[in-house]
N, CA and C of each residue as an Amber inpcrd file, in Angstrom:
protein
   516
-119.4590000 266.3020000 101.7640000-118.1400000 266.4650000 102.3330000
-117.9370000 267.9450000 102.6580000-117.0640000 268.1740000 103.7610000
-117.3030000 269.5100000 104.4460000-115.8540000 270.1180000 103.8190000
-116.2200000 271.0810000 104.1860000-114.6390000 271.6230000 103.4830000
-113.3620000 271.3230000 104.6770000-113.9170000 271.1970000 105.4620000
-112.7580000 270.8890000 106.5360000-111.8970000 269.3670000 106.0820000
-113.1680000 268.2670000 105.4980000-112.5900000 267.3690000 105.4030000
-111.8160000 267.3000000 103.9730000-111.8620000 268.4750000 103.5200000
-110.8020000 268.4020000 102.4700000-109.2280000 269.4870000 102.6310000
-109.1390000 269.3300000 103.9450000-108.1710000 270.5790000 104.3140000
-106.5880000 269.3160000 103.9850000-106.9550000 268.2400000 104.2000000
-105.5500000 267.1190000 103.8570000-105.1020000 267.2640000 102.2820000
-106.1910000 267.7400000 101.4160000-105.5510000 267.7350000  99.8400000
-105.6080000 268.9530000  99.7590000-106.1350000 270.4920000 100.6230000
-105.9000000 271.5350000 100.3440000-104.3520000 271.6690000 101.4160000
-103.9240000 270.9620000 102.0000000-102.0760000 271.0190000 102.7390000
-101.1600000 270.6610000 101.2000000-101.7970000 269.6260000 100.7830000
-100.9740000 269.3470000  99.5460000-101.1630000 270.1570000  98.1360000
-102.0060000 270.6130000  97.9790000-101.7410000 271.7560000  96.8940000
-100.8910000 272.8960000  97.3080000-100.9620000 273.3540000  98.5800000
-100.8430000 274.6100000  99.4170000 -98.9360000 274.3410000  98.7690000
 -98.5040000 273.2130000  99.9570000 -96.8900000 272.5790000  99.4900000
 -96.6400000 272.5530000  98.1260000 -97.5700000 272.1530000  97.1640000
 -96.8170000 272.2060000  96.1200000 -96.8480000 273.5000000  95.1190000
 -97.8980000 274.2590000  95.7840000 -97.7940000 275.6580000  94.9810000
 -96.5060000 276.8030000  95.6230000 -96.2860000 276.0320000  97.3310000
 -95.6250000 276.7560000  98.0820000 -94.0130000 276.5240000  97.4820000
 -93.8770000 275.1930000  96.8600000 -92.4450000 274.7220000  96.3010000
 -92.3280000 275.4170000  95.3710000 -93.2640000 275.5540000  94.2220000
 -93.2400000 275.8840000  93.1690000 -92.9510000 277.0400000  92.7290000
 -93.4520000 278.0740000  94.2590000 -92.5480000 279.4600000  94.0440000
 -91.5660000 279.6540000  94.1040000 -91.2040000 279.1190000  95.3490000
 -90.1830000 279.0230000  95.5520000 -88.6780000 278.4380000  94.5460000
 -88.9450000 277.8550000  93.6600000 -87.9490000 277.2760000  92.5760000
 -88.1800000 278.0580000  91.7730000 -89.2830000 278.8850000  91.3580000
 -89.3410000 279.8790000  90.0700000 -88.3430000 281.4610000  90.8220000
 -88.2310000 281.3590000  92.0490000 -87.6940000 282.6540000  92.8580000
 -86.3300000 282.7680000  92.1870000 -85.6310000 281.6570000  92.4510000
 -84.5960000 281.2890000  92.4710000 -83.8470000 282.0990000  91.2550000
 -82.7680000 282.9460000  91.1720000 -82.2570000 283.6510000  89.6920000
 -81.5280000 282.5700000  88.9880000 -80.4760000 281.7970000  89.8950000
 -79.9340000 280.6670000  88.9250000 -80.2600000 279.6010000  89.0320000
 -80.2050000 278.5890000  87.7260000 -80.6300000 277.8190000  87.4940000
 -80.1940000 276.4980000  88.5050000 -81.1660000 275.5930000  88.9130000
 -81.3130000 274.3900000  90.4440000 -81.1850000 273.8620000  89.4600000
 -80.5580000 272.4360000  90.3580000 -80.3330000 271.2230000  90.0160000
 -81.3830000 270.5790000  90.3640000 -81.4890000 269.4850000  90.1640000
 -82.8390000 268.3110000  90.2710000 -82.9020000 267.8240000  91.2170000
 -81.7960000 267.5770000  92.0220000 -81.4690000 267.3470000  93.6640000
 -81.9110000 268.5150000  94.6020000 -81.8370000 269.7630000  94.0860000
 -82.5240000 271.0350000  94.4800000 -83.7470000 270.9280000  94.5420000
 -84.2770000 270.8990000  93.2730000 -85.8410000 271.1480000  93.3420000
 -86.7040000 269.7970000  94.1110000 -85.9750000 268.6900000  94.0950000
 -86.5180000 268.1460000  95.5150000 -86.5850000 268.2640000  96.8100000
 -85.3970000 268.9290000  96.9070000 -85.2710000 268.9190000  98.0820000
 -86.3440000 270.7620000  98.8990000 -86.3020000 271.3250000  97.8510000
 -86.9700000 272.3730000  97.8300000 -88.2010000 271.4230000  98.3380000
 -89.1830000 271.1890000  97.4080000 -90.3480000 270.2630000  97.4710000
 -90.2830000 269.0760000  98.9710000 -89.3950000 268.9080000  98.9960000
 -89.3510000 267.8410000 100.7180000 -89.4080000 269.1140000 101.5160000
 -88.6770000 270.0990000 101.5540000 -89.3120000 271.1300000 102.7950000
 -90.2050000 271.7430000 102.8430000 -91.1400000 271.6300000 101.5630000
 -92.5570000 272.4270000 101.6630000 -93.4810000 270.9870000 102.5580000
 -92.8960000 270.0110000 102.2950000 -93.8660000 268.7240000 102.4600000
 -93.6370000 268.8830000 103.7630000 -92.2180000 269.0600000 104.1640000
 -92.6110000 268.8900000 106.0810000 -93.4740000 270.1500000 106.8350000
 -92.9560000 271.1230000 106.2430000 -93.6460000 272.6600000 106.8300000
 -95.0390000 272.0430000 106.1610000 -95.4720000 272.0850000 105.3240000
 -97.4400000 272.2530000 105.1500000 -97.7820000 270.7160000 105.3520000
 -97.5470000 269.8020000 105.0330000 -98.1970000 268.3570000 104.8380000
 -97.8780000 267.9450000 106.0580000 -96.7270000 267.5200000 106.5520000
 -96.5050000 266.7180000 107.8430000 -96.9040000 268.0380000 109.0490000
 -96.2300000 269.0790000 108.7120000 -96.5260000 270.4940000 110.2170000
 -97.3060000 270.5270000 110.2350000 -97.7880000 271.3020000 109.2680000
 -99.3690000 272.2700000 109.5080000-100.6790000 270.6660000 109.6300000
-100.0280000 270.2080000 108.9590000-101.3660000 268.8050000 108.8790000
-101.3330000 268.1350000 110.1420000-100.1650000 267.9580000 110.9860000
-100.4790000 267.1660000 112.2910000-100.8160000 268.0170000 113.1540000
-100.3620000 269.4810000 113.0940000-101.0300000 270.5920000 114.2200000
-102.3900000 270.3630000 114.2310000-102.9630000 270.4400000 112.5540000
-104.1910000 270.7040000 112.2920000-105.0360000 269.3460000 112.9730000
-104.3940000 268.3920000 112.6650000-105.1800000 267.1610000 113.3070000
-104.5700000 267.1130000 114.7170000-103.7610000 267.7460000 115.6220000
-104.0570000 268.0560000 117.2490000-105.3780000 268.5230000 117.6130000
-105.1070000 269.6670000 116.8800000-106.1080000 270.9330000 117.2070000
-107.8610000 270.3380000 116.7040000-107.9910000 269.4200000 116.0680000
-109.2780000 268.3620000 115.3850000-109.4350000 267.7190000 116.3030000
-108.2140000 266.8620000 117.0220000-108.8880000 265.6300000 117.6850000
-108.6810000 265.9930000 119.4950000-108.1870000 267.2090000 119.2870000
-108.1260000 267.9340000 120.8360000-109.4180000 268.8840000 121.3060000
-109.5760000 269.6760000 120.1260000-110.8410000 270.2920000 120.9120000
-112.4910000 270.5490000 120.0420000-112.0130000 269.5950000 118.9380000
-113.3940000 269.0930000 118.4900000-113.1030000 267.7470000 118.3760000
-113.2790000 267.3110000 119.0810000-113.0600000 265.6290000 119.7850000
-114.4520000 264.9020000 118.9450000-115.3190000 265.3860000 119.5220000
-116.6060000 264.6260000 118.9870000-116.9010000 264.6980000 117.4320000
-117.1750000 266.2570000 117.0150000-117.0070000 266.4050000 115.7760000
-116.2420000 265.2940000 114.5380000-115.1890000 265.2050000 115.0800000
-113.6540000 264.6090000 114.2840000-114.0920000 262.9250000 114.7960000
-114.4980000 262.3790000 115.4380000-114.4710000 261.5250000 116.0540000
-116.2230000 260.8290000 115.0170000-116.8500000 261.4600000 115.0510000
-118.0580000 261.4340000 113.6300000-117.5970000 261.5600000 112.5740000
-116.4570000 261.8950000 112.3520000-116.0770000 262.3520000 111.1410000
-115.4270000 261.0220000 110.2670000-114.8990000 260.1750000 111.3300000
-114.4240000 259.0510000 111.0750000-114.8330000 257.8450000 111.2080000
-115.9340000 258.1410000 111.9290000-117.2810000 257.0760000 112.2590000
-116.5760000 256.3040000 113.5210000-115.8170000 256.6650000 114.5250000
-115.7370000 256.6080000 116.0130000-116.8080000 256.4990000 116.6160000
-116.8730000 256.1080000 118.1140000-117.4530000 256.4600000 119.0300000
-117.1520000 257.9180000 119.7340000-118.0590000 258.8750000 120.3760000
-117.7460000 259.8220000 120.5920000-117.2680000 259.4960000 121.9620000
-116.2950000 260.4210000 122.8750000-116.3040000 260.2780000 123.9160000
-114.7160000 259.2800000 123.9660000-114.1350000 259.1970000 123.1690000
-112.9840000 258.4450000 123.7410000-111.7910000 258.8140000 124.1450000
-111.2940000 258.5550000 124.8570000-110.7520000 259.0870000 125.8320000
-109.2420000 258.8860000 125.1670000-109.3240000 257.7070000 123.8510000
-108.1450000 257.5700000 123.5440000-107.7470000 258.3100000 122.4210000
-108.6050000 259.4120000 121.4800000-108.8630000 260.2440000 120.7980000
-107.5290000 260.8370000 121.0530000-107.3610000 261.4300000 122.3450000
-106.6960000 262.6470000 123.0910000-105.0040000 261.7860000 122.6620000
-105.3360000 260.4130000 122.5590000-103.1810000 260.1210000 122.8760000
-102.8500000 260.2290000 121.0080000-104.4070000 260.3250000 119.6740000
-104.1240000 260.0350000 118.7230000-103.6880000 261.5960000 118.5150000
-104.3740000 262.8550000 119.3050000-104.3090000 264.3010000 119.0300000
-102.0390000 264.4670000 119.5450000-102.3480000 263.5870000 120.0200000
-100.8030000 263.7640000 121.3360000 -99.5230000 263.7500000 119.9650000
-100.1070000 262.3440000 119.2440000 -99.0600000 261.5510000 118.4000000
 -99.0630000 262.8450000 117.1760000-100.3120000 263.3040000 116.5340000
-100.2650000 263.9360000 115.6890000 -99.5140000 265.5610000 115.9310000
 -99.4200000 266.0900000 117.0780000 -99.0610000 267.2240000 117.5760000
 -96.9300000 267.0360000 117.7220000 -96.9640000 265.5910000 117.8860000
 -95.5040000 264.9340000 117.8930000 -95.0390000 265.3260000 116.5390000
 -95.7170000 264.7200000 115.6600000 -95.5910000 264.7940000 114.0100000
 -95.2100000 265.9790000 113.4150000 -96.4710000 266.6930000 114.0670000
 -96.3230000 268.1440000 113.2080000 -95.2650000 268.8830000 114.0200000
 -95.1660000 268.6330000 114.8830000 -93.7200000 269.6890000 115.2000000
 -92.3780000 269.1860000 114.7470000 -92.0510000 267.7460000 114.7150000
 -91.1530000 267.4100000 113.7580000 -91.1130000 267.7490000 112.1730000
 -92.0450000 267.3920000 111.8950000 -92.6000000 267.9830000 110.5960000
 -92.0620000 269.8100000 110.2890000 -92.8380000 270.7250000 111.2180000
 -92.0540000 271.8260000 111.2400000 -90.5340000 272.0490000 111.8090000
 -89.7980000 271.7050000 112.5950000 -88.6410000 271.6380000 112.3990000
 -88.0300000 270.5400000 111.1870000 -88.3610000 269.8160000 110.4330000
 -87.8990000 269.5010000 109.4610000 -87.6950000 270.3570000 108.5970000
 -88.6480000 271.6970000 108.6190000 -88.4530000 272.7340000 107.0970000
 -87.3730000 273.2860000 106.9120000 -86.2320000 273.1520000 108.0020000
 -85.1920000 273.6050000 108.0280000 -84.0560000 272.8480000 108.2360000
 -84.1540000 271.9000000 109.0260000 -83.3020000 271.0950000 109.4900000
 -83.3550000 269.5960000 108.9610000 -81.9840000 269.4580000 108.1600000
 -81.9630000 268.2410000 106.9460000 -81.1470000 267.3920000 107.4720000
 -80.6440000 266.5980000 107.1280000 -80.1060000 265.1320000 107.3600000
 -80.7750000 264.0260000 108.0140000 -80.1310000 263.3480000 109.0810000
 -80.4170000 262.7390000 109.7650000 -81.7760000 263.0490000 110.7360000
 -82.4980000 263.9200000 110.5250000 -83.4080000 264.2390000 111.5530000
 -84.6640000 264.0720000 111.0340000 -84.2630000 264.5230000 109.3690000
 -85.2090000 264.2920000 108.3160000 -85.5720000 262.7510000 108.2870000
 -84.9680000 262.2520000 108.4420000 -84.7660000 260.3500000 108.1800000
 -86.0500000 260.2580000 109.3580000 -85.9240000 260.7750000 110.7730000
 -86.5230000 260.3650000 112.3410000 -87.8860000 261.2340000 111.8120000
 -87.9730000 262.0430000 110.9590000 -89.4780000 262.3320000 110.7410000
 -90.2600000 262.4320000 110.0120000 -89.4430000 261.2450000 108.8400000
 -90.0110000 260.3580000 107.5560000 -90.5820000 259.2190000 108.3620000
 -89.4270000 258.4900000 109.2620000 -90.0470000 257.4180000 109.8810000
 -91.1730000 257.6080000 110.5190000 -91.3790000 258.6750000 111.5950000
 -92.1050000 258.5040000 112.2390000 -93.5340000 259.1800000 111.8150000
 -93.4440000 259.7300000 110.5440000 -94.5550000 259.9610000 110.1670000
 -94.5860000 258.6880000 109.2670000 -94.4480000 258.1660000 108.7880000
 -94.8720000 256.9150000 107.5310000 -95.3340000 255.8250000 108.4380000
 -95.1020000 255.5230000 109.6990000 -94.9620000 254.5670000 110.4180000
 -96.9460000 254.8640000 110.7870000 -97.4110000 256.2930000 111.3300000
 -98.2060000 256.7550000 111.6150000 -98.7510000 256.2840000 110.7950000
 -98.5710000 257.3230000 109.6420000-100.1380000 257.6420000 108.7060000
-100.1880000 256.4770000 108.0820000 -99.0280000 255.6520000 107.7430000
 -99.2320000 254.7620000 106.5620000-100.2070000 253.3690000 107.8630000
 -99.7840000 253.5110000 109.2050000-100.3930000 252.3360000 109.6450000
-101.9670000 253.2410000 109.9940000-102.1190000 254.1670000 110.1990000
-103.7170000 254.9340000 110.2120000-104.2840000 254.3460000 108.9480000
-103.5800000 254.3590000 107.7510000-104.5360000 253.7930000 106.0200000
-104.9640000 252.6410000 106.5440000-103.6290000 251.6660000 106.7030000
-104.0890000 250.2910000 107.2910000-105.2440000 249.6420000 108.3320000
-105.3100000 251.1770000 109.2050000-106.6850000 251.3810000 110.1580000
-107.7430000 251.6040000 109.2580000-107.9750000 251.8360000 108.4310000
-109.0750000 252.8500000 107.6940000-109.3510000 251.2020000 107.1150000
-108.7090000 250.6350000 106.0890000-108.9210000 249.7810000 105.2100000
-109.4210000 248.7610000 106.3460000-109.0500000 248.5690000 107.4630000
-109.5720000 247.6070000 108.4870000-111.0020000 247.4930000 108.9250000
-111.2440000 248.7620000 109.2040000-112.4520000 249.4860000 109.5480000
-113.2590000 249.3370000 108.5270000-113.1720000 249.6840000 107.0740000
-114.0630000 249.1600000 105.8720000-114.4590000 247.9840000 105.9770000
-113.3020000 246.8990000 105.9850000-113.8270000 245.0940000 105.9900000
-114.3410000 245.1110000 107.1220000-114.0880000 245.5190000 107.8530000
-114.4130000 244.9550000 109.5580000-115.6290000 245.4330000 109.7950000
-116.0340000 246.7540000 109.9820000-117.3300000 247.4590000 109.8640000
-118.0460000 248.0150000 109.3100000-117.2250000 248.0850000 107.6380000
-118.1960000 248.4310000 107.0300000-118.1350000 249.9210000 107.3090000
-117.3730000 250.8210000 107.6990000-117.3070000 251.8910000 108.2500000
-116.8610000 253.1420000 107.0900000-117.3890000 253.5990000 106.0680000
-117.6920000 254.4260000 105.4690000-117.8510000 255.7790000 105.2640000
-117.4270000 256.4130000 106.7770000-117.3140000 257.6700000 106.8820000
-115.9990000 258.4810000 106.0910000-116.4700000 259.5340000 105.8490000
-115.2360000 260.3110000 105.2490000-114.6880000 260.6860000 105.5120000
-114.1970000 260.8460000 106.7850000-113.1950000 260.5580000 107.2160000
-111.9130000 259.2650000 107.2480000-112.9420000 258.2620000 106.9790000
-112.3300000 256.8880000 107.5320000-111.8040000 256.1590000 106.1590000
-113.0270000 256.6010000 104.8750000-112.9880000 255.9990000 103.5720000
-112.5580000 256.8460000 102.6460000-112.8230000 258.0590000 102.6780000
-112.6610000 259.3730000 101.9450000-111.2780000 259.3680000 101.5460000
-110.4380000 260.8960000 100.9490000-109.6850000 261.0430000 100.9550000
-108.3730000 260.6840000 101.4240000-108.9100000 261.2470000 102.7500000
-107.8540000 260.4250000 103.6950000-107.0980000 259.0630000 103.3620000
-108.0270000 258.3390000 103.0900000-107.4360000 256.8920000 103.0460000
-106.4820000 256.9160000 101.9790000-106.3810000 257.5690000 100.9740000
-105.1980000 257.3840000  99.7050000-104.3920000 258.2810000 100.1260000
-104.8810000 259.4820000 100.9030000-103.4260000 260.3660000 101.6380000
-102.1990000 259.6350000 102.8120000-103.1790000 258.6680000 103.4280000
-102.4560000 257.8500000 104.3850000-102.0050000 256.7160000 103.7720000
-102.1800000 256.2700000 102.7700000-101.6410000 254.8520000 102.1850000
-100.4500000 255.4640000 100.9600000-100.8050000 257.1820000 100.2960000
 -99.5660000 257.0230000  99.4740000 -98.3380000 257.7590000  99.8070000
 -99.0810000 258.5590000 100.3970000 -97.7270000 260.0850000 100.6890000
 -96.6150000 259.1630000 101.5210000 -96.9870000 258.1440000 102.3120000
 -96.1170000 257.8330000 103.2850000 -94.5850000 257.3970000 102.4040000
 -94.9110000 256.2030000 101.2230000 -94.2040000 255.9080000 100.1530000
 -93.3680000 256.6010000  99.1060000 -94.4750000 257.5000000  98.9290000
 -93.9900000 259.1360000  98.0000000 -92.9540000 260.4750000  98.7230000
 -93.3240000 260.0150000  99.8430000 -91.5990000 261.1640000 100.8450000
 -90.5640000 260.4630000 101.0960000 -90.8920000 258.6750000 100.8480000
 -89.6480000 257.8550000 101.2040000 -89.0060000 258.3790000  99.7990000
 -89.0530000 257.6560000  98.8930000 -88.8940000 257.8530000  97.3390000
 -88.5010000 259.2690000  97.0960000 -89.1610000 260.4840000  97.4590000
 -88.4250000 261.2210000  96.8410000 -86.9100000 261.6820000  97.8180000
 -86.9440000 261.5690000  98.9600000 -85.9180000 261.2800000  99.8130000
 -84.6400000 260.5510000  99.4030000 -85.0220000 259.4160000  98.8460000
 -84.3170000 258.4750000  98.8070000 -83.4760000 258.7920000  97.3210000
 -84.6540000 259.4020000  96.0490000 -84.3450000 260.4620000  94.8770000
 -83.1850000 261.3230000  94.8770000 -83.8720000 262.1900000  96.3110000
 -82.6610000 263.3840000  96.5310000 -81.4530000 262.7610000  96.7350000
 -81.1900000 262.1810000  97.9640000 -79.6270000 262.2060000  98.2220000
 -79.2320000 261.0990000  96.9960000 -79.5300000 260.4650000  96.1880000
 -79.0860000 259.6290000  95.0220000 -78.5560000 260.7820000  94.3840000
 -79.3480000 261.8880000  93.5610000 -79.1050000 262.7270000  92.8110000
 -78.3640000 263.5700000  93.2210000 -78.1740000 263.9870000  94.8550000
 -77.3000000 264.5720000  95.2580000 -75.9080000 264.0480000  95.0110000
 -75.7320000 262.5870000  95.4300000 -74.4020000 261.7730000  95.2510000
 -74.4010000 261.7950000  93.7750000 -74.5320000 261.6090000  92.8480000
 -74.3420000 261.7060000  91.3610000 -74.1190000 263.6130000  90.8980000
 -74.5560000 264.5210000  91.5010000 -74.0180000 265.7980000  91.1640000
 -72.8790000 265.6480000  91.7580000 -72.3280000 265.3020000  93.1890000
 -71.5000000 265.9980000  93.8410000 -70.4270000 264.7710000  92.8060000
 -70.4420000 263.6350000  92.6910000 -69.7600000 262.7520000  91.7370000
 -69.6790000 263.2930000  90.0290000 -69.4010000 263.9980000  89.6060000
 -69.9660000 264.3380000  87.9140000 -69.6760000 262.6910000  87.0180000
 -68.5760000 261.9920000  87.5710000 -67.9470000 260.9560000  86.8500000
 -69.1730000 259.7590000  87.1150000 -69.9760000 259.7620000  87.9610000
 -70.8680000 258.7380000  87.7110000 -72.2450000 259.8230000  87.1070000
 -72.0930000 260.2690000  86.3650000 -73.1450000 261.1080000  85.5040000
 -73.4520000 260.2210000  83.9510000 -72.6510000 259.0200000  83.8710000
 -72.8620000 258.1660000  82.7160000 -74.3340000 257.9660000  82.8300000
């Protein structure tokens, strides 16, 4: 395994060492609705940004490379609309690091919708062909089948915990 193909669990250490400063910065003491939400904007800036740029910039101009990597055919032409979708991602993804509410929701969906149906590609590709590359079987495949679940959830965490701080009386 190349080190490139471990650049998807080096985005996720990167985010969570990048959160982690970030909450120790802090002089007064965060709430728990904080330090998620801290942690959801490292996830869109490094995991969803930097990770779908990074897979533009993979399936745009090392096409073939990336395309072996996953045990593809080289040469496909439809490579270029998967570089298109991922370049969609990561720029939502990076404007997510800043911009919360409702926008956050449009680029949970549309990344979970992606990666989590890419796992579903991967696991297809195993039964179906037997297809074993590490790209296709590797890592990847538990990055695309869990994170998608794990940003709903902690999402779904935050604004709960948010509504129970801003409520103190449902703090029972």
């Amino acid at each position: 395994m190349a080190f490139v193909d471990l650049l998807p669990l080096i985005f996720i250490l990167i985010a969570l060492i990048g959160a982690g400063v970030e909450m120790n910065k802090r002089k007064r003491k965060i709430s728990a609705s904080q330090r998620i939400e801290i942690l959801l904007s490292w996830i869109f800036l490094v995991i969803i940004g930097f990770g779908g740029i990074w897979a533009f910039i993979g399936h745009t101009f090392f096409a073939d490379q990336v395309a072996n990597s996953i045990g593809w055919p080289t040469g496909n032409p439809f490579q270029q609309e998967v570089a298109l979708a991922n370049l969609a991602i990561g720029v939502l993804g990076l404007i997510s690091f800043r911009v919360t509410g409702s926008f956050r929701i449009a680029t949970i969906i549309a990344y979970s919708i992606f990666i989590f149906g890419a796992g579903v590609g991967h696991i297809w590709q195993i039964i179906s062909a037997g297809n074993m590359a590490v790209n296709n079987a590797g890592p990847i495949l538990w990055i695309d089948l869990l994170l998608p679940p794990l940003i709903i959830l902690l999402y779904l965490l935050n604004k709960h915990l948010e509504h129970k701080e801003a409520n103190p009386s449902l703090k029972r």
